[in-house]
PDB file of N, CA and C in Angstrom:
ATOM      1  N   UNK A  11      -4.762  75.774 -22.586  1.00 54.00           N
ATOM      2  CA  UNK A  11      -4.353  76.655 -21.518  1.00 54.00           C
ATOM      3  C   UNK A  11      -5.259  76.495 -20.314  1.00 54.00           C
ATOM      4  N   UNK A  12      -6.718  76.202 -20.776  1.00 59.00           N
ATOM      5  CA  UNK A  12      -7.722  76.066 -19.470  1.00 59.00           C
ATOM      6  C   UNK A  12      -7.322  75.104 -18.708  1.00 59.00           C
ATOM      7  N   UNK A  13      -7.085  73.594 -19.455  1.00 56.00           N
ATOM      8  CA  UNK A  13      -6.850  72.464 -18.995  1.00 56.00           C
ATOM      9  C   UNK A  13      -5.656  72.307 -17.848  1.00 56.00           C
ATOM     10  N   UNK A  14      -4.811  73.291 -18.651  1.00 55.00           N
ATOM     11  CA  UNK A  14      -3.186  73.130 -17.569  1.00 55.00           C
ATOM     12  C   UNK A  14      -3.684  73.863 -16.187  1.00 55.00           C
ATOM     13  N   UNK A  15      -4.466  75.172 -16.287  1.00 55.00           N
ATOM     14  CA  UNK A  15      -5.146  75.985 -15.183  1.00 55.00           C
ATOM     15  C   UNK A  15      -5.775  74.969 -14.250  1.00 55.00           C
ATOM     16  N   UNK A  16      -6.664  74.067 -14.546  1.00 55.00           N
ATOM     17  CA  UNK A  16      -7.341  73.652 -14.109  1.00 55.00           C
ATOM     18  C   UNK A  16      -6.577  72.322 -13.165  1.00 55.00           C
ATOM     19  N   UNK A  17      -5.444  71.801 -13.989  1.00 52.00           N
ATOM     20  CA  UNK A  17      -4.715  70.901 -13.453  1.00 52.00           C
ATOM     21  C   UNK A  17      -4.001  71.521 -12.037  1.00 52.00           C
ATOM     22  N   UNK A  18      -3.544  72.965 -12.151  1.00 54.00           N
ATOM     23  CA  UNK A  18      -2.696  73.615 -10.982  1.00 54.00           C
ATOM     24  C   UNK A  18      -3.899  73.032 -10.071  1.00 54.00           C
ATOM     25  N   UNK A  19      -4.924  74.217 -10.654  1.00 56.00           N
ATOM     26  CA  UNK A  19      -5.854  74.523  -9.354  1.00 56.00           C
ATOM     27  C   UNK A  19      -6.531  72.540  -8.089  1.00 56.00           C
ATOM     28  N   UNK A  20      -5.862  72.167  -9.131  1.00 57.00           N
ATOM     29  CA  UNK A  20      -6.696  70.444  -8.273  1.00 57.00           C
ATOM     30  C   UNK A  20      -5.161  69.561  -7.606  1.00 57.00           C
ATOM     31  N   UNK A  21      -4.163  69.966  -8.403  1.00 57.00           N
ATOM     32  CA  UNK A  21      -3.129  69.499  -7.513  1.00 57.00           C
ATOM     33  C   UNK A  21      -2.731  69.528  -5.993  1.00 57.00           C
ATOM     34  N   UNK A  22      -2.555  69.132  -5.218  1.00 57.00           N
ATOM     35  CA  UNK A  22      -3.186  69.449  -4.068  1.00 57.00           C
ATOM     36  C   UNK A  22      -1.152  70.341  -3.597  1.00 57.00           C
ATOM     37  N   UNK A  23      -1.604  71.239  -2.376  1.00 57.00           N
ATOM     38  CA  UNK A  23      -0.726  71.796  -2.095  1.00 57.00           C
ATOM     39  C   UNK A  23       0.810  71.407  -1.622  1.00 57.00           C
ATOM     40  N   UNK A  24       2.235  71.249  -1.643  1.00 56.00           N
ATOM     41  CA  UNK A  24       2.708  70.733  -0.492  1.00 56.00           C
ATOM     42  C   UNK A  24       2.626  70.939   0.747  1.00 56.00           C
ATOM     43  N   UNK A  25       3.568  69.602   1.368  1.00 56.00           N
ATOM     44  CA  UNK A  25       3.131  69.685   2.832  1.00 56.00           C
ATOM     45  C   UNK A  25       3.916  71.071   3.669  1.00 56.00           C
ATOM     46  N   UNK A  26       3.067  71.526   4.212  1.00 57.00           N
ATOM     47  CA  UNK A  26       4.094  73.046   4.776  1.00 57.00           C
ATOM     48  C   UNK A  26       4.316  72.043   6.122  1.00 57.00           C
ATOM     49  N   UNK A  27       5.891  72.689   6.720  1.00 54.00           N
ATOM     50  CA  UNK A  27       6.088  72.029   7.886  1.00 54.00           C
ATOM     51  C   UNK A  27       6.477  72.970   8.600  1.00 54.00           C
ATOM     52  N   UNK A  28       6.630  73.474   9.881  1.00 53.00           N
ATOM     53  CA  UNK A  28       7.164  73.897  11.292  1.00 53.00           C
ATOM     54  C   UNK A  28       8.595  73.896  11.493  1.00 53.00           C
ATOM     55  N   UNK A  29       9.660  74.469  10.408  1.00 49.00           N
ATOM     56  CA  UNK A  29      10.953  74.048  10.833  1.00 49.00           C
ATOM     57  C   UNK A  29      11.198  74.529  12.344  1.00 49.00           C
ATOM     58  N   UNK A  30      10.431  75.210  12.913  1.00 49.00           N
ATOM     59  CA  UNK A  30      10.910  75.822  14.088  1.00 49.00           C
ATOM     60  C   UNK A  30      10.010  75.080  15.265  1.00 49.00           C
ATOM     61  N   UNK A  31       9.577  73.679  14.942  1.00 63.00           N
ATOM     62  CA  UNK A  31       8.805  72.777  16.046  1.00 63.00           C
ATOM     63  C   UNK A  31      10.222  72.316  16.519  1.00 63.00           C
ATOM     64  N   UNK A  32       9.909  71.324  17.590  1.00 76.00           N
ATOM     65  CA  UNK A  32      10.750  70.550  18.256  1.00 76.00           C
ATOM     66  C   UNK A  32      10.685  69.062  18.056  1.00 76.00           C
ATOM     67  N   UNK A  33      11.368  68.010  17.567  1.00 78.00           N
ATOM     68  CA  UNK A  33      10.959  66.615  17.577  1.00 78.00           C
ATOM     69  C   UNK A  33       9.887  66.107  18.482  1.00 78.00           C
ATOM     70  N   UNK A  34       9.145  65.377  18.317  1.00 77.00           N
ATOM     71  CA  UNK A  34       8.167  64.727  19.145  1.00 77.00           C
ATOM     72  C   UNK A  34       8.967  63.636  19.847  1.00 77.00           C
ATOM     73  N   UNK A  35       9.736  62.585  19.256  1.00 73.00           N
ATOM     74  CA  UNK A  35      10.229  61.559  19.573  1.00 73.00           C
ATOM     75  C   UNK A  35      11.546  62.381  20.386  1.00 73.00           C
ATOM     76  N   UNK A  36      12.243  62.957  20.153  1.00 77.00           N
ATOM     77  CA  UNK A  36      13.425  63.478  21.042  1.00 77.00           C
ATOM     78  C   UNK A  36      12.868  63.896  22.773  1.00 77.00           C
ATOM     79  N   UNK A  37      11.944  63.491  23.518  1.00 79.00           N
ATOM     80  CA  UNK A  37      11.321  63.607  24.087  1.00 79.00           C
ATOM     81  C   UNK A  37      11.181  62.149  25.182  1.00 79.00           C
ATOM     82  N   UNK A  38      11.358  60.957  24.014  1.00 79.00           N
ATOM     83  CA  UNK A  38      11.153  59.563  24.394  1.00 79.00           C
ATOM     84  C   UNK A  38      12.452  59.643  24.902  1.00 79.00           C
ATOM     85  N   UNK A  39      12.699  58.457  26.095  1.00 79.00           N
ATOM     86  CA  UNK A  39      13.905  58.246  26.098  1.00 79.00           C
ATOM     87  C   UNK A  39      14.423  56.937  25.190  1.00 79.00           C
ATOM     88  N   UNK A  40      16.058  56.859  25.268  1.00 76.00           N
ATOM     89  CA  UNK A  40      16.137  55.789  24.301  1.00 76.00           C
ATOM     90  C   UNK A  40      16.314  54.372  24.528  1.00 76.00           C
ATOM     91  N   UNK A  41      15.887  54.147  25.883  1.00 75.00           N
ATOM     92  CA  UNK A  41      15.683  53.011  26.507  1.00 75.00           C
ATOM     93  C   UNK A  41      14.339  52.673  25.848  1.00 75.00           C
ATOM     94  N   UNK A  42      13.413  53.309  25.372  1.00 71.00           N
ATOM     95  CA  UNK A  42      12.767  52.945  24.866  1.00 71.00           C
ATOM     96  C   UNK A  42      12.316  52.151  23.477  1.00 71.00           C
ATOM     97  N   UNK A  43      13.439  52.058  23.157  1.00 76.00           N
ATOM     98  CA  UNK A  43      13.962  52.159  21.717  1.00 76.00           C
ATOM     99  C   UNK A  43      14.163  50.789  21.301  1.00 76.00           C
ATOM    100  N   UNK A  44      14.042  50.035  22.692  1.00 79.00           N
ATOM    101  CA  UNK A  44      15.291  48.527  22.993  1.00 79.00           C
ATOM    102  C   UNK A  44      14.250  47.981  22.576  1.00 79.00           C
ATOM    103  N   UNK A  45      14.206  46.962  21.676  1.00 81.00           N
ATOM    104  CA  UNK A  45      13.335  45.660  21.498  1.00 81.00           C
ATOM    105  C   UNK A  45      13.944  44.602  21.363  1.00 81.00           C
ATOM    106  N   UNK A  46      13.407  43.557  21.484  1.00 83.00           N
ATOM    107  CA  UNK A  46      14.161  42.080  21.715  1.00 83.00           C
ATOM    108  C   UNK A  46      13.864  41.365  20.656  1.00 83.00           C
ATOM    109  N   UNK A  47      14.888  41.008  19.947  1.00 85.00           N
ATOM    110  CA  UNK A  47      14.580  40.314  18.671  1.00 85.00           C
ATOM    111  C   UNK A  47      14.046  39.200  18.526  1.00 85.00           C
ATOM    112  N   UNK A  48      12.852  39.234  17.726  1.00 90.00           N
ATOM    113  CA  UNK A  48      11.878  37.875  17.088  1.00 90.00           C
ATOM    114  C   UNK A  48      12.903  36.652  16.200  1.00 90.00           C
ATOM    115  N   UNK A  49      12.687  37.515  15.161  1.00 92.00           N
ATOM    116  CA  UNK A  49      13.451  36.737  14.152  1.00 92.00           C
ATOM    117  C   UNK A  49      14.109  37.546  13.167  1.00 92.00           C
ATOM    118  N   UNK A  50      14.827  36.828  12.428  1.00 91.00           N
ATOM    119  CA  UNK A  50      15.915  37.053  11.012  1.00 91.00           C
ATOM    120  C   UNK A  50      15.079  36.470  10.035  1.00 91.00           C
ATOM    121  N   UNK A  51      14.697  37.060   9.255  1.00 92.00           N
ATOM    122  CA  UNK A  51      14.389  36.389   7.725  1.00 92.00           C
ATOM    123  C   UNK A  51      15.872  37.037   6.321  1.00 92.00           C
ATOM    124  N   UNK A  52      16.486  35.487   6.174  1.00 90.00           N
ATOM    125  CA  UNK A  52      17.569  35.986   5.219  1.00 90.00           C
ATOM    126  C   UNK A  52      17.743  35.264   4.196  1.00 90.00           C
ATOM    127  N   UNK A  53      18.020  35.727   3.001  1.00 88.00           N
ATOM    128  CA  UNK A  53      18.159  35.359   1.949  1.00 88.00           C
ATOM    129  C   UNK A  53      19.287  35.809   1.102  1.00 88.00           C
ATOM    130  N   UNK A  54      19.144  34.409   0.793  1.00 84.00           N
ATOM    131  CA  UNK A  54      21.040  33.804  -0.322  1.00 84.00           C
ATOM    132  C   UNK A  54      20.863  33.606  -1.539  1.00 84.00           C
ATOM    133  N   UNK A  55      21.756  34.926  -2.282  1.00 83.00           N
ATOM    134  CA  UNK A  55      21.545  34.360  -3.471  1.00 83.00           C
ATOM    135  C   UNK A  55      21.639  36.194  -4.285  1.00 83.00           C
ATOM    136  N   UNK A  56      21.084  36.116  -5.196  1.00 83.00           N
ATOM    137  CA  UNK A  56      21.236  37.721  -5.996  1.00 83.00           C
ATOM    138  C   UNK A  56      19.663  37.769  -6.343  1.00 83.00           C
ATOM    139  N   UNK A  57      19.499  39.141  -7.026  1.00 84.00           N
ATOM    140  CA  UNK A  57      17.797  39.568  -7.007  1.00 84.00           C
ATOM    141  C   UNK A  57      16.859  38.649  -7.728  1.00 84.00           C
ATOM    142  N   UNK A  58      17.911  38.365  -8.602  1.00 89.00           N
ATOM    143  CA  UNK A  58      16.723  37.103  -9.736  1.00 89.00           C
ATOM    144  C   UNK A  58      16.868  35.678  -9.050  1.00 89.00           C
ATOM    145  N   UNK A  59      17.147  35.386  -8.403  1.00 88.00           N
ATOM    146  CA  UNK A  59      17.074  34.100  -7.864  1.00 88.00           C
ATOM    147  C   UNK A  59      17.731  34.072  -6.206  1.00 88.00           C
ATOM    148  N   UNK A  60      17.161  32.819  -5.489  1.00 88.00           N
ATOM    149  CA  UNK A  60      18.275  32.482  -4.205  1.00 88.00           C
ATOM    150  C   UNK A  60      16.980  31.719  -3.257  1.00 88.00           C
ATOM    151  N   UNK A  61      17.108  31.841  -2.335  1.00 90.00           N
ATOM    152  CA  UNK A  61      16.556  31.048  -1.446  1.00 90.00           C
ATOM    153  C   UNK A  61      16.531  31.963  -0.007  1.00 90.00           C
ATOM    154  N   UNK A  62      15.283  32.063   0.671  1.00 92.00           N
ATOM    155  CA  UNK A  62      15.255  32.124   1.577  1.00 92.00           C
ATOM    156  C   UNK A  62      14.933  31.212   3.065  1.00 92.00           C
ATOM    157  N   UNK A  63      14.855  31.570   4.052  1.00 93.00           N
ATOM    158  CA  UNK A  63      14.838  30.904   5.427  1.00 93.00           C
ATOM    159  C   UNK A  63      15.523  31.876   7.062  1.00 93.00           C
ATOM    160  N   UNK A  64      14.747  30.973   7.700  1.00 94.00           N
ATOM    161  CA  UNK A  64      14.741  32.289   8.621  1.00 94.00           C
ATOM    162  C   UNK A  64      15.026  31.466  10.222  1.00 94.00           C
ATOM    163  N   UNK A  65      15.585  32.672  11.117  1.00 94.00           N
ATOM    164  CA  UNK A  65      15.604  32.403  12.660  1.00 94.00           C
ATOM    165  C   UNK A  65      15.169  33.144  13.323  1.00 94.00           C
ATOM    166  N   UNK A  66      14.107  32.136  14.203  1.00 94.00           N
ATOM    167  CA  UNK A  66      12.972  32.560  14.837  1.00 94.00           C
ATOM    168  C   UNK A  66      13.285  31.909  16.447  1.00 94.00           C
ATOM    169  N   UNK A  67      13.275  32.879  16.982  1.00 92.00           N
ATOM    170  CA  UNK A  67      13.333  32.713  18.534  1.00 92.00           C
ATOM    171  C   UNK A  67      11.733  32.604  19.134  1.00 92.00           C
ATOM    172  N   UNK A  68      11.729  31.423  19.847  1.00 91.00           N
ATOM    173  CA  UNK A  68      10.900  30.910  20.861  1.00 91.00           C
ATOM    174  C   UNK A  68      10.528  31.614  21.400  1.00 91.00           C
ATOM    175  N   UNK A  69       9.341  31.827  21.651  1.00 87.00           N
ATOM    176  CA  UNK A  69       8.635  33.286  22.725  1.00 87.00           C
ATOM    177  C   UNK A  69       7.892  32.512  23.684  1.00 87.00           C
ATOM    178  N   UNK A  70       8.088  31.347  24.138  1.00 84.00           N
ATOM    179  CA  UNK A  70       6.837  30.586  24.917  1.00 84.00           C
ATOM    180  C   UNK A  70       6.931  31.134  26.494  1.00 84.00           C
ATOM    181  N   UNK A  71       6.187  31.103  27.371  1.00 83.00           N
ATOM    182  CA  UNK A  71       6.118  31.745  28.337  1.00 83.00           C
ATOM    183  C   UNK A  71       6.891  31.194  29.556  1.00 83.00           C
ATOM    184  N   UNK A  72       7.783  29.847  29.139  1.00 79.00           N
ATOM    185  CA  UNK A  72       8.755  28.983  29.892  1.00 79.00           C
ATOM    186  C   UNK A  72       9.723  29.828  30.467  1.00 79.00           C
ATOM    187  N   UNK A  73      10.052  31.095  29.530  1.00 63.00           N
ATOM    188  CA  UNK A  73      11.580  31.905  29.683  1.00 63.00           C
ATOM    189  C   UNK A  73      12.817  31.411  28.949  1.00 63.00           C
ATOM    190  N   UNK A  74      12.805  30.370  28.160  1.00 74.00           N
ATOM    191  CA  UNK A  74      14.004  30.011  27.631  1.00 74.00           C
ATOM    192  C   UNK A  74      14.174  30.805  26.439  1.00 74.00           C
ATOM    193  N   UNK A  75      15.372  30.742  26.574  1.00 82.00           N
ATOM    194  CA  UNK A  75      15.920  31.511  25.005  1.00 82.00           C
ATOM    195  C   UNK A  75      15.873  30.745  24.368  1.00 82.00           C
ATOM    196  N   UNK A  76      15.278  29.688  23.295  1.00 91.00           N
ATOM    197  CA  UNK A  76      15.498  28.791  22.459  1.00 91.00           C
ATOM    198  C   UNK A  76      15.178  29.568  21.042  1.00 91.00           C
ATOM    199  N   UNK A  77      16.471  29.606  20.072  1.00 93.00           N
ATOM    200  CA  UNK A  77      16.438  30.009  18.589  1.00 93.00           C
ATOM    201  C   UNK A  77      16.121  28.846  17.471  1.00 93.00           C
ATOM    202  N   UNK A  78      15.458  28.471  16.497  1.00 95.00           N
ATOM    203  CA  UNK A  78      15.328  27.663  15.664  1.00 95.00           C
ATOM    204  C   UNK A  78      15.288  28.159  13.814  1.00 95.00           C
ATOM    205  N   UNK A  79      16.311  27.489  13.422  1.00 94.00           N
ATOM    206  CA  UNK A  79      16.788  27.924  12.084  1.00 94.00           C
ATOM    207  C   UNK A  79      15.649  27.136  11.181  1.00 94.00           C
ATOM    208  N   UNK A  80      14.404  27.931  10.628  1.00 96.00           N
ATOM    209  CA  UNK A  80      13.567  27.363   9.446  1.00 96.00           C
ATOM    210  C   UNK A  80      13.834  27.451   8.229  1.00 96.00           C
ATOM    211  N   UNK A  81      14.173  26.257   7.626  1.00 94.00           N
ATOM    212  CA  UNK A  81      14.680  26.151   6.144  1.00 94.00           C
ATOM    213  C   UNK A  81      14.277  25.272   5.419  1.00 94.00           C
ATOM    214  N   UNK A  82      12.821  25.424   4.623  1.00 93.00           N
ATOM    215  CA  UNK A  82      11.722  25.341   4.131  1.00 93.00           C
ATOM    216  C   UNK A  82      11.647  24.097   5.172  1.00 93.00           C
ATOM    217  N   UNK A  83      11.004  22.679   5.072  1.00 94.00           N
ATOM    218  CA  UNK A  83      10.867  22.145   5.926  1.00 94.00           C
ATOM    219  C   UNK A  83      11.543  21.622   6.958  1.00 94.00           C
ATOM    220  N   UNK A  84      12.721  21.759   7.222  1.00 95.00           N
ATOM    221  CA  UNK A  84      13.718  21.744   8.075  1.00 95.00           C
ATOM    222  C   UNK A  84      14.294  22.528   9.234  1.00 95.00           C
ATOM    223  N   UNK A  85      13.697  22.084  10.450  1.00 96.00           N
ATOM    224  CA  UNK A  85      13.443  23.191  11.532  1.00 96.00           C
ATOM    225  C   UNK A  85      14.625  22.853  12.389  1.00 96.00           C
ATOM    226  N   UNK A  86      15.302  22.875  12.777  1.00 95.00           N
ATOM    227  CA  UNK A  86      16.760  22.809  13.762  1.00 95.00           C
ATOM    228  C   UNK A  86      17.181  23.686  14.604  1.00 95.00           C
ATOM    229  N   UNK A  87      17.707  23.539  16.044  1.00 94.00           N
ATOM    230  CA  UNK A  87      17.663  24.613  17.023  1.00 94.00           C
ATOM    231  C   UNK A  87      19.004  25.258  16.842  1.00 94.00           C
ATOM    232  N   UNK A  88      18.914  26.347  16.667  1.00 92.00           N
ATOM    233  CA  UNK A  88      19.879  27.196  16.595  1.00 92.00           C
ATOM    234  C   UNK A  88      20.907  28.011  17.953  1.00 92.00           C
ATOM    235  N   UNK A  89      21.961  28.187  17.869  1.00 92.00           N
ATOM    236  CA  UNK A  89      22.983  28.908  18.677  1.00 92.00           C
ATOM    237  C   UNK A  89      22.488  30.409  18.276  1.00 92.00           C
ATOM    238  N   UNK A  90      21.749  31.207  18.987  1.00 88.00           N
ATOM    239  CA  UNK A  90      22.158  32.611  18.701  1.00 88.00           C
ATOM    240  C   UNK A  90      23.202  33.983  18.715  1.00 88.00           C
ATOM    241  N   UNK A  91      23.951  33.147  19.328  1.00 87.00           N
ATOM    242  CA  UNK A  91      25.365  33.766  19.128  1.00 87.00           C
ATOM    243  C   UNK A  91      25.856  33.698  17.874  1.00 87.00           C
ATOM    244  N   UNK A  92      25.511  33.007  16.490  1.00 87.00           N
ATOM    245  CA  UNK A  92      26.374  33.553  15.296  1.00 87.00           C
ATOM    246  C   UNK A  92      25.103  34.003  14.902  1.00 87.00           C
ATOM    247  N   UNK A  93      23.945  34.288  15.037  1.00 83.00           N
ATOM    248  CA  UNK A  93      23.239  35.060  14.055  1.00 83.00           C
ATOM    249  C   UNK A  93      24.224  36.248  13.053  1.00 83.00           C
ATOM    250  N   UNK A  94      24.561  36.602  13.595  1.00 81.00           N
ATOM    251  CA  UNK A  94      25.961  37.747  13.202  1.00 81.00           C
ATOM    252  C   UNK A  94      26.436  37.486  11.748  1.00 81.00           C
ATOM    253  N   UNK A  95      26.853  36.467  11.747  1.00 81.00           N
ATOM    254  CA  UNK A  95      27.731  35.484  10.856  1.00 81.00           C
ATOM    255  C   UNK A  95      26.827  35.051   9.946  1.00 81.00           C
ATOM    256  N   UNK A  96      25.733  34.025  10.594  1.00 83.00           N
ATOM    257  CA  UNK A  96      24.640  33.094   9.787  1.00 83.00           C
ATOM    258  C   UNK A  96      23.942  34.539   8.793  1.00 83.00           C
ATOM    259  N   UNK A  97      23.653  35.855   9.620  1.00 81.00           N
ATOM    260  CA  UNK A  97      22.839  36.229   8.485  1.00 81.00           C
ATOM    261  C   UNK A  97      23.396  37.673   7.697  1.00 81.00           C
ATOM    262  N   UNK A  98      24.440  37.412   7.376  1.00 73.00           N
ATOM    263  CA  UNK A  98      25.657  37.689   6.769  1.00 73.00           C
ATOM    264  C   UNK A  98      26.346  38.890   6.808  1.00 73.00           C
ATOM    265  N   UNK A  99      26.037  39.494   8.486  1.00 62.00           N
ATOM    266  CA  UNK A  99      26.245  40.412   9.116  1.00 62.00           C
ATOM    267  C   UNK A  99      28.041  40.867   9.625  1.00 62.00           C
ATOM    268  N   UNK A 100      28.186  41.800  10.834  1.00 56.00           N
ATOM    269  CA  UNK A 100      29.299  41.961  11.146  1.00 56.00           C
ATOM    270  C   UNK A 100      30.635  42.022  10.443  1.00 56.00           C
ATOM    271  N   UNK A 101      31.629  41.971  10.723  1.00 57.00           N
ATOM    272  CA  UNK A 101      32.999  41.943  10.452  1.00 57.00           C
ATOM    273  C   UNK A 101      33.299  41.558   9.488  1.00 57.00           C
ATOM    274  N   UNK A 102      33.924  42.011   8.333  1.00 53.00           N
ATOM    275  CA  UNK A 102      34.469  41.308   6.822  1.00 53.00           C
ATOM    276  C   UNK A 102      35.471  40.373   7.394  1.00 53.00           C
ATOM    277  N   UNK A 103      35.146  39.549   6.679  1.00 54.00           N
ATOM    278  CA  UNK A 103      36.375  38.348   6.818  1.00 54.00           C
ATOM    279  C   UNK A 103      37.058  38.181   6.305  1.00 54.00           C
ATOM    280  N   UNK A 104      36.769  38.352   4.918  1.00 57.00           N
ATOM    281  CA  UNK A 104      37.494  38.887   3.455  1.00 57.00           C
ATOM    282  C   UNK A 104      38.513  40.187   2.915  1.00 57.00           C
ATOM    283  N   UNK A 105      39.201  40.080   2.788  1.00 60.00           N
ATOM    284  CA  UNK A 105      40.308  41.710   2.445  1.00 60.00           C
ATOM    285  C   UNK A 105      39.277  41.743   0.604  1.00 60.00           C
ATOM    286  N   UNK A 106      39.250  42.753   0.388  1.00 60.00           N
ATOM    287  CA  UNK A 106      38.757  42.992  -0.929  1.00 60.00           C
ATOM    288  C   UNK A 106      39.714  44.151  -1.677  1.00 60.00           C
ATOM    289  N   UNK A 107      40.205  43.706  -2.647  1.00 63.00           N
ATOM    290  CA  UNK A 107      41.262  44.857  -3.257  1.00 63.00           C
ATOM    291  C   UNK A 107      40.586  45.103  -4.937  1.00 63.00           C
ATOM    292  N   UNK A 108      40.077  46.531  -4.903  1.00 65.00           N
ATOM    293  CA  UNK A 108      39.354  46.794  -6.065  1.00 65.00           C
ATOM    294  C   UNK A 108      40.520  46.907  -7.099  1.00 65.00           C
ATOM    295  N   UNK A 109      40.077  47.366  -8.487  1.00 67.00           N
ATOM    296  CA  UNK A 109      40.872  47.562  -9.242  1.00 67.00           C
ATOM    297  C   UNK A 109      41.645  49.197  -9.338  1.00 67.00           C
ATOM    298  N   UNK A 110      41.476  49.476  -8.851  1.00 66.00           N
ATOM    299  CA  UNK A 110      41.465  51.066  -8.433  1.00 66.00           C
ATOM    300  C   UNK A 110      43.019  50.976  -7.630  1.00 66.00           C
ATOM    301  N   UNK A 111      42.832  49.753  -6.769  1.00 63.00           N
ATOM    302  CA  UNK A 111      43.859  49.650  -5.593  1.00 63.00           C
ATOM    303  C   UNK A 111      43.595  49.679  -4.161  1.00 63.00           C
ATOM    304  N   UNK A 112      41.986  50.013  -4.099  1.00 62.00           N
ATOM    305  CA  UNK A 112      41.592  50.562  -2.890  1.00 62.00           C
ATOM    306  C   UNK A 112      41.445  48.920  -2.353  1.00 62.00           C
ATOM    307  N   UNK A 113      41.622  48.699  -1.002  1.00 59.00           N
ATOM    308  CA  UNK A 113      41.679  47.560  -0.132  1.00 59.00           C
ATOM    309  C   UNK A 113      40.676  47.730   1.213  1.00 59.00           C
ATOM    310  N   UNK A 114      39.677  46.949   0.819  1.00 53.00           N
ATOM    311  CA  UNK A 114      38.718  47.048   2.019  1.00 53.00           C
ATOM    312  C   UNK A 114      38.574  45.857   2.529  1.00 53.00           C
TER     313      UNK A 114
END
């Protein structure tokens, strides 16, 4: 019985919070919010196995937009207009009809 006492008393408290504060960040505007994308790191395949590789946009101080697709040693300049597509984003392309009947 001491032991369990003793366990309350050292557990440390929860966190009490301010439901009646105001966001800190609701404050920022959301232009602020905008960042310009580095890179994609994506990977193919299921949890126990697959392969990864990645697209990494050029940051050199030239100004060019240049994207380059790294895939283990194989570096090639990339179109960044399908990133979308390449990293297996956007729009189904596929109709999927479960067994249920449902069609997504």
């Amino acid at each position: 019985m001491e032991a369990a006492a003793a366990k309350q008393e050292s557990d440390p408290a929860p966190m009490e919070t301010d439901t009646n504060e105001t966001d800190p960040l609701a404050a920022i505007p959301d232009e602020d919010y905008e960042y310009k994308l580095a890179g994609v790191l994506v990977h193919a395949g299921v949890a126990q196995g697959g392969h990864y590789y990645s697209f990494i946009r050029d940051r050199s101080p030239d100004g060019e937009q240049k994207w380059y697709r790294f895939d283990d040693e194989d570096v090639t300049p990339f179109n960044p207009s399908s990133i979308e597509t390449e990293c297996f984003g956007g729009k189904v392309k596929k109709e999927t009809k479960w067994p249920n009947g449902q069609v997504h």
